Each structure stands twice: as structure tokens, then as C-alpha cells.
Amino acid sequence: MDNLSEVLKILEGALQHNVRKAADYASLLADKLEEKGETRQAAMIRQKLARVPQETFSPASLSHSLPVDSESQLHTLDEERPRLKDIELAMPKNVMDRLNEFIDSVRATEQLAAAGLRQPARLLLYGPPGCGKTQVARLIAAELKFPLLTVRCDTLVSSLLGQTSRNLRRVFEHAENRPCIFFLDEFDALAKSRSDEREIGELQRVVIALLQNIDVMSPETILIAATNHEELLDKAIWRRFAWHVPLTFPDANLRQRIWALKLGDRINPGTSTELLAELSEGLSGASIEHVAHDAIRSMILRGDTNVEEIDLLRRLGLTIAIARGLRLDSLEREIAFLREWAPQQLVLRKLAKYYGISVRQINNAAKGRGNANKHRKPNSARPTT
């Protein structure tokens, strides 16, 4: 039977006397019917929904009903409605293939269930920071046209005994009662291994509560979790997720795609994305995006139409230095590092023009001699990162 999952959710809402839940899934059913060309049936459902008081299931009312922590009175969930046109995501082909398979499986829930292949929609994303885990969750929400509900661990975790487990129950119940993507970011904050002797009993009880809440979730409720520290997760957590997708730092080809995507038509015609990919080895996609946006911001403030290559390279170089844990707390150290890092691109003459000092001063700074700050032109403000 087509759209069985929506029908079951509507029935569930009716049996629970939960008008909002029934109306939300009825609205989702109408959208799906309309996409299939069954406009008359979709119109009939919407006519019925029109008789329900608007405040019962409008997005505004849903926003006001987000669960809150009783201690801080802050929301424990954030709601967002991502749009595909706002998402720029570059991923390796094997990762995108796996993500598309997950999305297709969610869309084909009824067909898979009919074939005895019913599988809970549970996806675990893991890997280093800045590799796109949050963007993947936003992409999936946009593709499926669902709101993204992100758990706020800063307010979910309470200092009161037992309150964190109660907060968990509330956010899971909220996600169960409406069509959504339920996103547990920084998952290791809630799902740390119970074998860690440093963890106190209360945190171990939180893991048990988390496992229990996942176990009682409807298979149709879409759950995505993300962590930068998969090695910290409790072993029992892994079994609750049918889909595991590791994300890693981008390789050279992917870095080149990210540079082209983030700089767009603002890139200087003489700037090679292949060179940028080579120089940005070891950086995450998020770090590359930050450098690109920083350079574009500088371009706009200067009133230019293209990103200046030397400005882009300087910002990239300083980001590399930070990633290496280097402290460039003087202009001399900054120039010395940039010359050592990319000597063929950041030649003395270009650096002198950029910083507004002489070639000799640049050369002295690169060799660790002199004071470049002392001889700078009065009107040559030091560029910011």
C-alpha cells in the first residue's frame, strides 16, 4: 500500500487524541499525493485540514511548542527548514552515493516494508570537525522537504539529577509527533561509553535513557546523529544505527571542487584552483569555505569584483599556520612563514606591495631581521584575517 507510513502516523495521532500529529502527517500525505499527480485526492485532504483551527498545526505554533529545559527555561531543540538552493556541499562520490541510497530508502519505505526489508531510518555520521556532517543533515532535510530539528546539547544536559533523561524523553516525543529530521549533533556528549571509569553514574544513566528512547522510536522517524569522536561512543550505540557514513578530510580533487564552488565567479582568472587545492592539503572543507568567504568579504570591502590572489593566499597561509599550532604574533613572523610556505607564489615584490613596505624590509622580515612594522607606510593598515 502506498503511503502506508503516513496513514499509520495519522491513525496513531487520532488514537492518541493528538490532533496536531494527525494533521501534520495528513498534510505530508497531501504533499506526496500532489507530487504523484493525484491532485484531487490531495485537495480533498486539504479541505478536511482547513476545518482544523490553524493554530493547531501551523509552523508558528509548532515553534512555540518546542520542548524546554525546566531548569533554564531554554529550548532543547532548534528548528530549521533548509532549502536545496541554500546548500553548497561537495562530497566524495562514494559518500554521496551512500547518502542518496539512504534518502531513496526513506522515500521507498512502503515498498521495502512490503518486501520484508523494513529498516529503521537511522544514520550515524562520524569524522573530524569541519567535514560536512551538519551540512549533510541539512541536505537530507531539504531533499525530503522536512524540517530539521537539532538537539541543543548545551540546554539538554542539566545539572539536576534525572533532568537530562527527562529532557531526552521530551525531545524524542516531540520528534515522534511530527514529520521531521531528528538530528543529534555532538552525539558523543550524550552517548559516551559506559566503560569509561571517569564517567559518573548520572551520565551512564543518560546513555541508558538514550538507548531506550532510540529503541522505542517508530522506524519511520528519521534519526541522524553526528560525532567528531566516534571512539568515545558506547558500543551499544552502533547497533542502533543501520547506516554508518564516515566523513574525512577532502582529497586534492575534492579540495579543488570546494575552492571552485565557494569562490565561484569571484575567483581571479589567473588563480589556479589546482594550486589552491595543493596548498590547502590537510584542511577541512569548512576551513576552505572560511578562507574563501573571508577573501570574498575583503574583496567586497575593497570595492573589487575579483578576489585578489595574494590576499587569498595570505589568508590561506595563516589558516594553515593556525592548523599547525604556530603563533605568528608579529609581522616578521607572519612574512617569514608565508615566504617559507609558498615561496614561488608569495614573492618579495608582491608581498612588499601588499603590506605597503619595501622589498628590503620584506626580505629582512623573511630572514628574521629588522622591524617591518616600524617602517610601514602610515596609511597601510595591516590586513586582517
XYZ file of C-alpha atoms in Angstrom:
385
model
C 0.000 0.000 0.000
C 1.383 3.389 -0.983
C 1.918 5.996 1.757
C 1.267 3.448 4.490
C 3.704 5.150 6.875
C 1.756 8.443 6.699
C -1.571 6.637 7.137
C -0.237 4.823 10.208
C 1.039 8.087 11.695
C -2.349 9.745 11.112
C -4.073 6.785 12.792
C -1.562 6.923 15.641
C -2.279 10.621 16.172
C -6.029 10.023 16.176
C -5.783 7.180 18.701
C -3.600 9.370 20.920
C -6.077 12.279 20.599
C -3.152 14.234 19.150
C -4.822 16.476 16.557
C -1.586 18.235 15.679
C 0.230 14.992 14.884
C -2.624 13.677 12.758
C -2.923 16.988 10.897
C 0.815 17.245 10.251
C 1.022 13.791 8.716
C -2.184 14.369 6.769
C -0.578 17.499 5.306
C 2.530 15.470 4.427
C 0.311 12.848 2.762
C -1.377 15.561 0.688
C 2.028 16.840 -0.446
C 3.126 13.348 -1.508
C -0.117 12.704 -3.393
C 0.235 16.005 -5.198
C 3.803 15.144 -6.222
C 2.455 11.917 -7.759
C -0.145 13.842 -9.749
C -3.082 12.805 -7.556
C -4.225 16.395 -7.124
C -7.906 15.608 -6.490
C -7.130 13.355 -3.515
C -4.628 15.922 -2.190
C -7.271 18.652 -2.437
C -9.771 16.504 -0.509
C -7.290 16.073 2.352
C -6.511 19.783 2.435
C -10.225 20.615 2.542
C -10.518 18.489 5.678
C -7.433 20.122 7.172
C -8.873 23.568 6.506
C -11.555 22.831 9.089
C -8.949 22.332 11.819
C -8.044 25.526 13.743
C -4.898 26.887 12.087
C -3.016 27.345 15.346
C -3.289 23.606 15.967
C -0.670 22.675 13.408
C 0.841 25.807 11.895
C 4.654 26.124 11.807
C 4.419 29.106 14.151
C 2.585 27.130 16.798
C 4.999 24.243 16.396
C 7.889 26.612 17.022
C 6.288 27.817 20.272
C 5.708 24.234 21.391
C 9.347 23.159 21.160
C 10.331 21.411 24.406
C 12.194 23.406 27.050
C 14.505 22.551 29.924
C 12.661 23.203 33.187
C 15.864 24.426 34.879
C 16.963 27.035 32.315
C 13.619 27.533 30.510
C 15.531 27.380 27.197
C 14.506 25.335 24.172
C 16.191 21.944 23.900
C 15.566 21.841 20.134
C 16.315 24.229 17.280
C 14.097 24.124 14.198
C 15.238 24.927 10.663
C 13.707 24.413 7.228
C 16.705 24.029 4.889
C 16.330 24.697 1.155
C 18.378 22.952 -1.513
C 19.317 26.235 -3.176
C 20.998 27.393 0.055
C 23.174 24.287 0.458
C 26.602 24.040 -1.169
C 28.025 20.613 -0.423
C 30.964 18.863 -2.089
C 31.470 15.248 -1.064
C 33.361 12.250 -2.489
C 31.250 10.218 -4.915
C 31.177 7.138 -2.678
C 29.836 9.232 0.217
C 27.170 10.910 -1.933
C 26.147 7.515 -3.321
C 25.675 6.217 0.212
C 23.704 9.306 1.283
C 21.484 9.115 -1.795
C 20.854 5.450 -1.018
C 19.707 6.446 2.468
C 17.394 9.147 1.049
C 15.968 6.734 -1.526
C 15.362 4.141 1.207
C 13.383 6.681 3.244
C 11.293 7.544 0.191
C 10.675 3.848 -0.541
C 9.666 2.891 2.998
C 6.392 1.229 1.926
C 7.937 -0.790 -0.906
C 10.782 -2.018 1.286
C 8.383 -2.926 4.097
C 6.208 -4.887 1.656
C 9.288 -6.883 0.650
C 10.096 -7.631 4.295
C 13.050 -5.236 4.275
C 11.786 -2.715 6.777
C 14.747 -0.878 8.245
C 14.686 1.998 10.740
C 15.812 5.300 9.208
C 18.869 5.737 11.443
C 22.047 7.373 10.114
C 25.298 7.871 12.051
C 27.800 10.375 10.624
C 31.310 10.492 12.064
C 34.667 12.055 11.278
C 36.868 15.089 12.005
C 35.360 18.547 12.597
C 34.521 20.613 9.536
C 33.954 17.716 7.145
C 30.281 18.427 6.469
C 28.237 16.417 8.971
C 25.801 19.225 9.767
C 25.540 20.136 6.086
C 24.681 16.518 5.280
C 21.809 16.631 7.791
C 20.598 19.892 6.216
C 20.858 18.367 2.732
C 18.794 15.321 3.714
C 16.140 17.544 5.317
C 15.985 19.697 2.180
C 15.804 16.682 -0.149
C 12.965 15.129 1.856
C 11.305 18.532 2.440
C 11.182 18.009 6.210
C 12.063 20.470 8.970
C 15.388 19.811 10.679
C 15.119 19.535 14.468
C 18.564 19.792 16.057
C 19.023 18.829 19.694
C 20.741 21.546 21.724
C 23.086 19.620 23.990
C 24.004 22.794 25.884
C 20.458 23.058 27.270
C 19.521 19.372 27.104
C 22.202 18.358 29.607
C 21.066 19.572 33.030
C 22.822 19.827 36.372
C 19.712 18.480 38.101
C 19.639 14.777 38.884
C 17.476 12.957 36.345
C 16.559 16.105 34.395
C 18.734 15.229 31.384
C 16.901 11.926 30.924
C 13.550 13.722 31.154
C 14.722 16.272 28.588
C 15.729 13.421 26.298
C 12.301 11.860 26.566
C 10.615 15.159 25.686
C 12.702 15.801 22.561
C 12.167 12.245 21.329
C 8.416 12.526 21.921
C 8.343 15.834 20.060
C 10.169 14.321 17.074
C 7.793 11.344 17.064
C 4.748 13.588 16.822
C 5.581 15.367 13.561
C 7.267 14.761 10.199
C 10.883 15.853 10.655
C 14.562 15.014 10.530
C 15.668 14.497 14.144
C 19.338 15.498 14.396
C 21.562 14.677 17.372
C 24.699 16.763 16.806
C 27.780 16.393 19.046
C 26.379 12.940 19.766
C 29.295 11.875 21.970
C 28.106 14.371 24.628
C 25.148 12.040 25.244
C 26.415 8.637 24.120
C 29.816 8.215 25.776
C 30.981 4.716 26.536
C 29.724 3.389 29.863
C 33.017 1.547 30.302
C 34.803 4.875 30.852
C 35.623 4.858 34.569
C 35.822 8.657 34.601
C 32.113 8.997 33.848
C 29.824 9.333 36.855
C 26.672 7.290 37.361
C 24.319 10.049 36.191
C 25.962 10.239 32.757
C 25.842 6.464 32.448
C 22.102 6.612 33.148
C 21.767 9.185 30.357
C 23.277 6.676 27.903
C 20.774 4.052 29.040
C 17.917 6.544 28.623
C 19.214 7.439 25.156
C 19.327 3.787 24.092
C 15.811 3.191 25.397
C 14.428 6.225 23.574
C 16.025 5.133 20.302
C 14.637 1.616 20.747
C 11.024 2.785 21.116
C 11.166 5.224 18.199
C 8.953 4.477 15.241
C 11.015 3.049 12.342
C 9.601 5.827 10.130
C 11.023 8.607 12.317
C 14.254 9.751 10.672
C 17.143 9.986 13.141
C 20.574 11.354 12.228
C 23.432 11.519 14.732
C 26.845 13.118 14.215
C 30.068 12.984 16.190
C 33.673 14.133 15.862
C 34.768 11.458 18.352
C 33.378 8.100 17.297
C 35.949 6.370 19.504
C 34.108 7.719 22.577
C 30.717 6.252 21.664
C 29.217 3.428 23.675
C 29.434 0.131 21.773
C 25.681 -0.400 22.056
C 25.053 2.837 20.152
C 26.469 1.494 16.903
C 23.914 -1.318 16.746
C 21.044 1.200 16.876
C 22.074 2.737 13.542
C 21.641 0.763 10.342
C 23.583 3.326 8.334
C 27.169 4.351 9.184
C 28.809 7.000 6.977
C 32.379 8.148 7.763
C 33.420 11.611 6.566
C 37.079 12.522 6.138
C 39.253 15.456 5.096
C 38.883 16.154 1.370
C 41.488 14.851 -1.069
C 43.110 17.072 -3.721
C 40.333 16.628 -6.293
C 37.628 17.391 -3.760
C 39.535 20.397 -2.397
C 39.712 21.767 -5.939
C 35.938 21.339 -6.305
C 35.333 23.072 -2.974
C 37.508 26.051 -3.943
C 35.683 26.393 -7.265
C 32.301 26.072 -5.547
C 32.998 28.578 -2.769
C 34.804 31.216 -4.859
C 32.516 30.905 -7.881
C 32.847 33.664 -10.477
C 34.652 35.868 -7.959
C 37.912 33.986 -8.422
C 40.676 35.886 -10.185
C 41.074 34.498 -13.745
C 44.778 33.971 -13.093
C 44.256 31.978 -9.888
C 44.541 28.200 -10.207
C 42.148 26.097 -8.124
C 44.584 23.234 -8.642
C 47.269 25.270 -6.878
C 44.843 26.199 -4.096
C 44.000 22.517 -3.658
C 47.689 21.663 -3.401
C 48.415 24.407 -0.858
C 45.369 23.574 1.296
C 46.320 19.951 1.923
C 45.193 18.861 5.385
C 42.394 21.426 5.712
C 38.751 20.536 6.167
C 36.040 21.669 3.789
C 34.784 24.081 6.450
C 38.229 25.694 6.762
C 38.449 26.140 2.986
C 34.983 27.690 2.972
C 36.030 30.079 5.757
C 39.120 31.224 3.830
C 37.121 31.690 0.611
C 34.373 33.679 2.310
C 36.932 35.754 4.209
C 38.672 36.653 0.944
C 35.359 37.485 -0.749
C 34.444 39.730 2.181
C 37.763 41.559 1.801
C 37.123 41.910 -1.950
C 33.711 43.477 -1.362
C 35.077 45.909 1.223
C 37.790 46.992 -1.236
C 35.179 47.540 -3.926
C 36.743 44.962 -6.270
C 34.994 42.400 -8.462
C 37.544 39.586 -8.132
C 39.365 38.052 -5.198
C 42.973 39.241 -5.100
C 45.213 36.185 -5.333
C 47.834 37.366 -2.842
C 45.128 38.258 -0.313
C 43.582 34.808 -0.736
C 46.955 33.081 -0.373
C 47.818 35.090 2.739
C 44.543 34.136 4.397
C 45.050 30.516 3.414
C 48.600 30.577 4.763
C 47.533 31.990 8.124
C 44.830 29.326 8.379
C 47.469 26.656 7.693
C 49.666 28.178 10.406
C 46.825 28.045 12.929
C 46.139 24.411 11.990
C 49.812 23.644 12.670
C 49.653 25.358 16.049
C 52.038 28.156 15.054
C 51.917 31.553 16.726
C 52.503 34.379 14.251
C 52.348 37.252 16.725
C 54.430 39.725 14.712
C 54.551 40.901 11.116
C 58.077 39.493 10.754
C 56.958 36.010 11.786
C 53.938 36.232 9.515
C 56.017 37.216 6.491
C 58.704 34.633 7.293
C 56.112 31.873 7.458
C 54.370 32.927 4.248
C 57.684 33.048 2.363
C 58.649 29.595 3.613
C 55.182 28.157 2.974
C 54.641 29.370 -0.624
C 57.874 30.988 -1.874
C 57.029 30.674 -5.566
C 53.666 32.416 -5.247
C 54.389 34.906 -2.450
C 57.442 36.577 -3.952
C 59.135 39.554 -2.299
C 57.787 42.143 -4.725
C 54.150 41.059 -4.326
C 54.426 40.944 -0.549
C 56.020 44.400 -0.464
C 53.149 45.862 -2.469
C 50.549 44.043 -0.385
C 51.946 45.088 3.002
C 52.948 48.578 1.860
C 56.632 48.274 2.755
C 59.851 47.971 0.760
C 61.234 44.796 -0.788
C 64.277 45.113 1.505
C 62.054 45.193 4.598
C 60.158 42.145 3.337
C 63.445 40.342 2.729
C 64.744 41.253 6.195
C 61.497 40.127 7.804
C 61.622 36.839 5.905
C 65.151 36.275 7.204
C 64.223 37.275 10.745
C 65.988 40.645 10.675
C 64.709 44.194 11.190
C 61.317 45.552 12.193
C 58.840 45.665 9.325
C 56.129 47.262 11.479
C 58.361 50.242 12.226
C 58.784 51.175 8.550
C 55.255 50.629 7.304
C 53.508 53.449 5.496
C 51.138 55.388 7.786
C 48.130 54.649 5.551
C 48.842 50.943 5.044
C 46.622 49.299 7.609
C 47.582 45.723 8.235
C 45.135 43.339 6.530
C 43.063 41.316 8.931
C 42.430 37.627 8.761
